[in-house]
Every structure is written in structure tokens, then in C-alpha cells.
Coordinates of C-alpha atoms in Angstrom, one line a residue:
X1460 CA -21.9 6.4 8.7
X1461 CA -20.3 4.7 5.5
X1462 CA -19.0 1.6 5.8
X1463 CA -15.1 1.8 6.1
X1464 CA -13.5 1.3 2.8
X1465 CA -10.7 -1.5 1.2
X1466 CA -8.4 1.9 0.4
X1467 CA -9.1 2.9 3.2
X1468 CA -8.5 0.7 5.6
X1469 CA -5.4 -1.4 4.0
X1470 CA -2.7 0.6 5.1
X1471 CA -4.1 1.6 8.9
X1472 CA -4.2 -2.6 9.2
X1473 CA -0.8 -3.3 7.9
X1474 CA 0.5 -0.7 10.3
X1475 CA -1.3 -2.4 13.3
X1476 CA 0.3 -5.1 12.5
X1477 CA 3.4 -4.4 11.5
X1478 CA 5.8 -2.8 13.9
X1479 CA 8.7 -2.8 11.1
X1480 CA 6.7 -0.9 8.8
X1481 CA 5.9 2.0 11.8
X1482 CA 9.5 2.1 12.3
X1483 CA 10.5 2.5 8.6
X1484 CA 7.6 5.2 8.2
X1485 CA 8.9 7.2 11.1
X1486 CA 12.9 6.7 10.7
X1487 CA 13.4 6.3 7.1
X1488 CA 10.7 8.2 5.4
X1489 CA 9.9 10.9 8.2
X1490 CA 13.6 11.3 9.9
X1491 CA 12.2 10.9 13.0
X1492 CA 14.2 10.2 16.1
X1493 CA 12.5 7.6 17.8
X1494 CA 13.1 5.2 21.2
X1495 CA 16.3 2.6 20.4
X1496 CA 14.6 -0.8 20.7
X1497 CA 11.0 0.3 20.7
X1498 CA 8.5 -1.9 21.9
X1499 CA 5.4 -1.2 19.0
X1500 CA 1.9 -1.2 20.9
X1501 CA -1.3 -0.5 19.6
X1502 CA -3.7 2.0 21.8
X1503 CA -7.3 2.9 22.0
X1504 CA -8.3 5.4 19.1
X1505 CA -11.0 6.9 20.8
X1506 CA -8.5 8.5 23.4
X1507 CA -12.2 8.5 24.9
X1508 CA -11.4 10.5 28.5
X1509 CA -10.6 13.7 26.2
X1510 CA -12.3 13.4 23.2
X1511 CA -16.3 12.8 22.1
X1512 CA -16.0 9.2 20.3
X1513 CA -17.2 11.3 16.6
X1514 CA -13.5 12.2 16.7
X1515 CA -12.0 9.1 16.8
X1516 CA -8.1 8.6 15.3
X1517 CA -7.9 6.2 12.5
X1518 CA -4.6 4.6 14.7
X1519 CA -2.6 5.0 18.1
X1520 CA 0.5 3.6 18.5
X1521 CA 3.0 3.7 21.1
X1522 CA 6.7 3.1 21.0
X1523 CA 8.5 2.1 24.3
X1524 CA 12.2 1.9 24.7
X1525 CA 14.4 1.3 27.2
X1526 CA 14.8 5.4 28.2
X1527 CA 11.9 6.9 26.2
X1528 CA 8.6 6.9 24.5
X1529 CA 6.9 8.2 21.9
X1530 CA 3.3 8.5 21.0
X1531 CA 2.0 8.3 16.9
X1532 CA -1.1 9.2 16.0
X1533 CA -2.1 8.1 12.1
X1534 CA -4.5 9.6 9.7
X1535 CA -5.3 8.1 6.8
X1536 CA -6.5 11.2 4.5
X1537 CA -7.9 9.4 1.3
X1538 CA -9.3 13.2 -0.2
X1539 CA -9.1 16.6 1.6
X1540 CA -11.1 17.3 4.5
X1541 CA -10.9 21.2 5.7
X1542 CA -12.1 20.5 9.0
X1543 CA -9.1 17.8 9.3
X1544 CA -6.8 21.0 10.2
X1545 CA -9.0 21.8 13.1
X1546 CA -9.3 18.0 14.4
X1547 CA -5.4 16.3 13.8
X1548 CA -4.2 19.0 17.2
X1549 CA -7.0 18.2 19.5
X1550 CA -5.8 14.6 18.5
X1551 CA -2.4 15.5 19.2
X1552 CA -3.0 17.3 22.4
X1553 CA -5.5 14.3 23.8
X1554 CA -3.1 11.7 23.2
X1555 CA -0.3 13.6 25.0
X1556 CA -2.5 14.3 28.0
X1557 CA -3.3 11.0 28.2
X1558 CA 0.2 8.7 27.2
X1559 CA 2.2 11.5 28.8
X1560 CA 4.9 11.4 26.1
X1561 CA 5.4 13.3 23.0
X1562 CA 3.5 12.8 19.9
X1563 CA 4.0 12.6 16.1
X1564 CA 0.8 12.8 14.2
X1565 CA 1.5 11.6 11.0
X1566 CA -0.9 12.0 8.0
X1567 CA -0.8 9.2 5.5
X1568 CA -1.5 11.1 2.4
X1569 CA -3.3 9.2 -0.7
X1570 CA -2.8 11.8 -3.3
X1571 CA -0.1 14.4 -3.6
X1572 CA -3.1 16.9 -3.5
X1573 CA -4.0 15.6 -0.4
X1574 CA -0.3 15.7 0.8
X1575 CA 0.3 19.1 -0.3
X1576 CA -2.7 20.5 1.5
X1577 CA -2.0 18.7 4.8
X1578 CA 1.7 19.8 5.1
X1579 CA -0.1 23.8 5.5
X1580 CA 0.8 24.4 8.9
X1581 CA -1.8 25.4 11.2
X1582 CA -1.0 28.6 12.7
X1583 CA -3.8 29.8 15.0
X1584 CA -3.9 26.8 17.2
X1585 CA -1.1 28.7 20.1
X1586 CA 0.1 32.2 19.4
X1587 CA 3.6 32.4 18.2
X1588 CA 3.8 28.4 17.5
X1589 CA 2.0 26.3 14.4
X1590 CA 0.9 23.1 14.6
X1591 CA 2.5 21.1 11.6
X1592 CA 1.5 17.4 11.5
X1593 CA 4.2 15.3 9.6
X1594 CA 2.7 14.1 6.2
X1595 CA 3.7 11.1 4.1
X1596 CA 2.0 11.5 0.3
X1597 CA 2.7 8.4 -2.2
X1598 CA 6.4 10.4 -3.5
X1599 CA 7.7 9.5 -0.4
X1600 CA 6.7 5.8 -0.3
X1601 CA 9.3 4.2 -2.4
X1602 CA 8.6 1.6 -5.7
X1603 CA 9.4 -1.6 -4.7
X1604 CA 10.2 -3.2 -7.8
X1605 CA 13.2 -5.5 -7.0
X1606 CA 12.1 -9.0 -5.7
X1607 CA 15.6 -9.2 -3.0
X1608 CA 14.3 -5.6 -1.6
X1609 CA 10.9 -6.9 -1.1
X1610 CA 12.1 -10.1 0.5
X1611 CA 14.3 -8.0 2.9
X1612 CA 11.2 -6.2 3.4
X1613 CA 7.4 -7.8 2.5
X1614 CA 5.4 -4.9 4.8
X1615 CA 7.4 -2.3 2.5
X1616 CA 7.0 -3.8 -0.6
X1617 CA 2.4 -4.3 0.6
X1618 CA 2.7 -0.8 1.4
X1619 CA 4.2 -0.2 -2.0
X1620 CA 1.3 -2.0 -3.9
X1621 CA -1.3 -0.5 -1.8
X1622 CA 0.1 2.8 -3.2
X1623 CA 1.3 2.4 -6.3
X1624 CA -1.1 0.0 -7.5
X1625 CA -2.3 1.8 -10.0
X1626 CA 0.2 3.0 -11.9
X1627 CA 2.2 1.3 -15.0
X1628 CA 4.6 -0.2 -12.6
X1629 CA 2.1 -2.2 -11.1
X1630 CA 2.6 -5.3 -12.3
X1631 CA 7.1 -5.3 -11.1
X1632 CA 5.7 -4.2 -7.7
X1633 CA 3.1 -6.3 -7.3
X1634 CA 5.3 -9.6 -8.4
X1635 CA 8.1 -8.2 -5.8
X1636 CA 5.2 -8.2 -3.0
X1637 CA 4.0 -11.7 -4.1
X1638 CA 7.7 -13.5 -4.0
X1639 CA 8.8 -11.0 -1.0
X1640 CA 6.0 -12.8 1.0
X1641 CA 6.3 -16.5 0.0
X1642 CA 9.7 -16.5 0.6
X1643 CA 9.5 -14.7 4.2
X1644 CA 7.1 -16.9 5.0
X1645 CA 9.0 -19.9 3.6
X1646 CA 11.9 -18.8 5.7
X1647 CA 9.8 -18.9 9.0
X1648 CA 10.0 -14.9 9.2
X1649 CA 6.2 -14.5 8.5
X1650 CA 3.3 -17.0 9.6
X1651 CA 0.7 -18.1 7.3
X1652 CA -2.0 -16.5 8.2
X1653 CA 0.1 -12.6 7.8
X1654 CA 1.4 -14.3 4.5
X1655 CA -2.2 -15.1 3.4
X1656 CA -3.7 -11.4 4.2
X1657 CA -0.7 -9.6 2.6
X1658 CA -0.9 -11.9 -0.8
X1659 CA -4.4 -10.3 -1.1
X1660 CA -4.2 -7.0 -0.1
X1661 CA -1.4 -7.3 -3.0
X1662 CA -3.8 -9.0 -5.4
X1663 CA -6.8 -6.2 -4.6
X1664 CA -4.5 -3.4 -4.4
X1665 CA -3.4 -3.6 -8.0
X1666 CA -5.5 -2.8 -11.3
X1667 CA -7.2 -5.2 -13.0
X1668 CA -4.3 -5.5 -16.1
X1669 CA -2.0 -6.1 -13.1
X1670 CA -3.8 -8.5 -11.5
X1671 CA -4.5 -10.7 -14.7
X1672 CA -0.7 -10.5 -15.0
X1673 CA 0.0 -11.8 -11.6
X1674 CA -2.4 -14.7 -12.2
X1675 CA -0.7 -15.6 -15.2
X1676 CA 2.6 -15.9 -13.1
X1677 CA 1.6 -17.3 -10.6
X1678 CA -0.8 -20.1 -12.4
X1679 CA -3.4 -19.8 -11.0
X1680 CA -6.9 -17.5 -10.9
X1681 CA -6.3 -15.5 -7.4
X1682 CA -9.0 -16.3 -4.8
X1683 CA -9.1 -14.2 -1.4
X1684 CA -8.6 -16.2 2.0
X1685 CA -8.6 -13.6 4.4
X1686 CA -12.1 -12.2 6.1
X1687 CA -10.7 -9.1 6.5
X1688 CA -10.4 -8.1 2.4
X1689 CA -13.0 -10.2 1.5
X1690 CA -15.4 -8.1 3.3
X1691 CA -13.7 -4.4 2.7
X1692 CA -13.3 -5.3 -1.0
X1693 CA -16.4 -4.4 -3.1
X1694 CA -15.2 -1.0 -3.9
X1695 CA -12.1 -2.2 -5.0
X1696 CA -13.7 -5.0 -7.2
X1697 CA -16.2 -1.9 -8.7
X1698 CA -12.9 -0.1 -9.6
X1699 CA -10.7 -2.9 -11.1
X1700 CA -13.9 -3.3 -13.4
X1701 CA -14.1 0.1 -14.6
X1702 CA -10.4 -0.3 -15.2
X1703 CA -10.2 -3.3 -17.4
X1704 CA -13.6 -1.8 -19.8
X1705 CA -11.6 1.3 -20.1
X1706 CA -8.5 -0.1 -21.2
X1707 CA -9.8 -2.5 -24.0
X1708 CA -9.6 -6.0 -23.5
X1709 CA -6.4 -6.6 -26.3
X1710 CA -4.6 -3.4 -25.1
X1711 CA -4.9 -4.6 -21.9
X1712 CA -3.0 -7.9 -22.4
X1713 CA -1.0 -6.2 -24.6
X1714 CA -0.2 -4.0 -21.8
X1715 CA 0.3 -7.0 -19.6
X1716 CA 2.8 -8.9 -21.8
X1717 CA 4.5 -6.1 -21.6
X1718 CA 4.6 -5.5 -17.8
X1719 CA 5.8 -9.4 -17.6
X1720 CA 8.8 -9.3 -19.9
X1721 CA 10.1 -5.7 -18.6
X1722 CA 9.2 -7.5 -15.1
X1723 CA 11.4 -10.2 -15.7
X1724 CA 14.4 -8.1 -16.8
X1725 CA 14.6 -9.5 -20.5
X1726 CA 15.2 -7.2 -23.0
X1727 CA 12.3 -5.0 -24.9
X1728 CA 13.2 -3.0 -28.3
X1729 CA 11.3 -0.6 -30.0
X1730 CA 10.6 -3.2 -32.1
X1731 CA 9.1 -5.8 -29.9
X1732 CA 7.3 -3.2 -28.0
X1733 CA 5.6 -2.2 -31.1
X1734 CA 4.9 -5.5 -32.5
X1735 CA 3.0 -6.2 -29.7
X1736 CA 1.1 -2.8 -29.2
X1737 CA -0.1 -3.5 -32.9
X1738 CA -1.6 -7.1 -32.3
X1739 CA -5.3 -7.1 -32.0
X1740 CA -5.2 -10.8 -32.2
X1741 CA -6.8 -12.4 -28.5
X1742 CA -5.4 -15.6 -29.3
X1743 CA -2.1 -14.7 -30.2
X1744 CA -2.0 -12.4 -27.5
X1745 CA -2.5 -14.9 -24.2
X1746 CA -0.1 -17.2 -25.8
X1747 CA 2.4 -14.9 -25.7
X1748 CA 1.5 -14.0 -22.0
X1749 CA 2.0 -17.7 -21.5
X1750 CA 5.0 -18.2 -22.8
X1751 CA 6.1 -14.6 -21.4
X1752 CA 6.4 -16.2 -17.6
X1753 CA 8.8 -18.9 -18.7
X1754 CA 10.7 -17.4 -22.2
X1755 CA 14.4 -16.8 -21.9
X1756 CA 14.1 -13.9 -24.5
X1757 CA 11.6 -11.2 -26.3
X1758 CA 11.8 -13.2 -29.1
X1759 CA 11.2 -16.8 -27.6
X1760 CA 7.5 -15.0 -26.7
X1761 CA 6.9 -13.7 -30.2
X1762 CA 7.8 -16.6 -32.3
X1763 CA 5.5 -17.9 -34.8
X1764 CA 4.0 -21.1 -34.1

């Protein structure tokens, strides 16, 4: 069996831990009515009285209020799988045998693709009734971008650079996630060792342009703490690699001074933006990442000298 994957596994480990983040999924994103007050537990995934162990869930949750419960089962489709269809009810009906509460089987989707495909309903599981699991693809997990949204929120704003880390508003999301989690953590409202394994599921969720960026900011060249991404991460590292050769090596900080000035709010013309597409120049190019963490304007980077 392959060994379970950073992209994979990320997001099923922030929700274990996180029983904000399950209620925003189901509430927010999903519309969900769920128990007022829930207590978040995390059960066994093998629901192993019903089901051969082969089948196991990626995540079981349960959600106990005061009057109610309800059962959540999580998949975490990274690329279509037919035979998914035929496996998410028998997941469904084992956990409702045995937590005796209704169940939501939610599909965390990392494609639209994948999304699409998944939201089919299945319609020859009963007679007169499809089975529809309740799919989440990366359009409905919002851009954290805004550092005060991520603060409010740091789970949100990890989930956010786990799936949007690859895209040209990497660098804004992941420098929301990083300053979303030092300052929960510097207001007591996340311990160290959750702030440590966010800030590098951050730093390996985003490309390799992104990351470079996010050193630059931060001042420092990122080393992971946690044993849980350092040992899911060589996929991630492979990728990140085969990202930066692709992009050139001047586009990319190009790219990156870029990302840090629009990041920062100051204002990028035409102008600047093609000055600094145009220069080919290495050196000139990290000073002006340098100074592009600390500048008050566009042209405070770009000036001569």
C-alpha cells in the first residue's frame, strides 16, 4: 500500500484537530444544520464491526449537543476513483448502524474535476432514493487573503493554503496564514506546538516562488519542526522543485516581488509591473525583494542605488 501522502493527508489532520474548522465546513460552506454547542470527537475509521478494514474512512467525527447528534464521515478524494461511488454508502450506512445518529458524508474534493464527478448522485443504491454525499471542491473553500480574517480564523486561512497553494495568490494567503497564527498563538488562543505544525503545513503547502517570498518576509530560511510534515513531505519537496525549474529562476523572483508589493497593499502600475517583468538582472532583482518587505512605496523598491 503507498505510503500516505503530504496532500493527502494535510487537510484530514487539520480537521482532527480542529473542531472550528469541522464546524465552518459543515455550517458555512455546506449549510448544514448541525447540534447547537457540539462537542467535536474524533471516532474509529475502520467502523471495523461492519466493514473489512480495506475500506477504511479517511475520518469519523462525531458532533454531540445538548439534544442531538450527528455523525461525519470525510473523504479526501485527491483524483477520481469510480469505485468511490460504490464505497462512500456502505460508509455511510456502517457508521449510522453503529453511532446510531444520522450521517453527513462529506467528500473533500481536490480538483473541480474531482468535485464535479463526486456530486453525481448514486441512484441504484435503494429504489426510488439516491445516495448523494455532500462534496466540498476548492471553489467553495474561500481565499484567505486578508491578515484580520485569518487571525479571526488561522484553521481557515491553513485550509486556504493547503488549497490554494498553488495558484498566483499564493503568496497574500500564505502571509495571512503565517501572521493569522503567530498572532493567535501570541494571544494564548493557539498553543505552540498547533502554531508550529500549522506554520509548516503553510510553508509546504505553497509553491516554491511562494515559499521563497515568505522567507524573505519573514527573515529567515523556513525549517520544518513538526514530525508530522517532516515525514509526509517528500512529495511535496519533489513538486516545489519541478515548480521553481519551470518558472525560471529571474521570473520567479520577479514573480515574487510582485506577489510581496500587491501583498502589502502598495500600489502596482502598469508601469512598475512591467519594469520588473523586464529585469533579468539576479542582483537587482533580490534587492528589490529586500527592500519590497519594508518599502513604503513601488518606487522606494525600484530606485536606483
Amino acid at each position: 500500500m503507498p505510503s500516505p501522502s503530504f496532500d493527502h493527508e494535510a487537510p484530514l489532520h487539520l480537521l482532527r484537530d480542529s473542531p472550528t474548522l469541522v464546524l465552518t465546513l459543515l455550517r458555512d460552506l455546506l449549510g448544514l444544520s448541525i447540534p447547537r454547542d457540539p462537542v467535536v470527537a474524533v471516532e474509529e475509521t475502520d467502523l471495523s464491526q461492519l466493514l473489512p478494514v480495506e475500506l477504511r474512512a479517511d475520518l469519523v467525527l462525531t458532533l454531540k449537543g445538548r439534544k442531538r447528534r450527528l455523525g461525519v464521515v470525510v473523504e479526501h478524494q485527491m483524483r477520481w476513483d469510480p469505485r468511490k461511488r460504490y464505497v462512500w454508502p456502505l460508509y455511510a450506512a456502517a457508521a449510522h448502524a453503529k453511532l446510531r445518529c444520522p450521517i453527513a458524508l462529506v467528500v473533500l474534493a481536490a480538483t473541480e474535476g474531482v468535485a464535479e464527478r463526486a456530486r453525481d448522485p448514486l441512484c441504484d443504491v435503494q429504489v426510488g432514493s439516491a445516495f448523494l454525499p455532500l462534496v466540498i471542491g476548492p471553489g467553495r473553500i474561500p481565499r484567505v487573503t486578508k491578515i484580520d480574517e485569518a487571525i479571526a480564523a488561522p484553521e481557515l486561512a491553513v485550509l486556504s493554503a493547503l488549497t490554494h497553494g498553488r495558484t498566483p495568490a499564493a503568496t497574500a494567503i500564505g502571509w495571512a496564514a503565517v501572521e493569522g497564527i503567530r498572532v493567535a498563538e501570541a494571544a494564548g488562543r493557539l498553543d505552540q506546538e498547533h502554531a508550529q505544525v500549522y506554520l509548516d503545513v503553510v510553508f509546504a503547502a505553497v509553491g516554491e516562488v511562494a515559499r521563497q517570498v515568505l522567507e524573505t518576509m519573514v527573515m529567515q530560511k523556513y525549517e520544518y519542526q513538526s514530525e508530522f510534515v517532516q515525514r509526509l513531505l517528500s512529495k511535496g519537496k519533489a513538486e516545489g522543485k519541478a515548480e521553481g525549474k519551470a518558472e525560471g529562476i529571474a521570473q520567479g523572483e520577479a514573480r515574487a516581488i510582485l506577489e510581496v508589493l500587491q501583498t502589502r497593499g502598495l500600489g502596482v502600475t502598469e508601469a512598475h509591473r512591467e519594469r520588473i517583468l523586464a529585469c533579468a538582472d539576479l542582483t537587482v532583482l533580490q534587492q528589490w525583494i529586500r527592500r519590497a518587505v519594508t518599502a513604503t512605496t513601488v518606487d522606494e523598491v525600484l530606485a536606483d542605488g
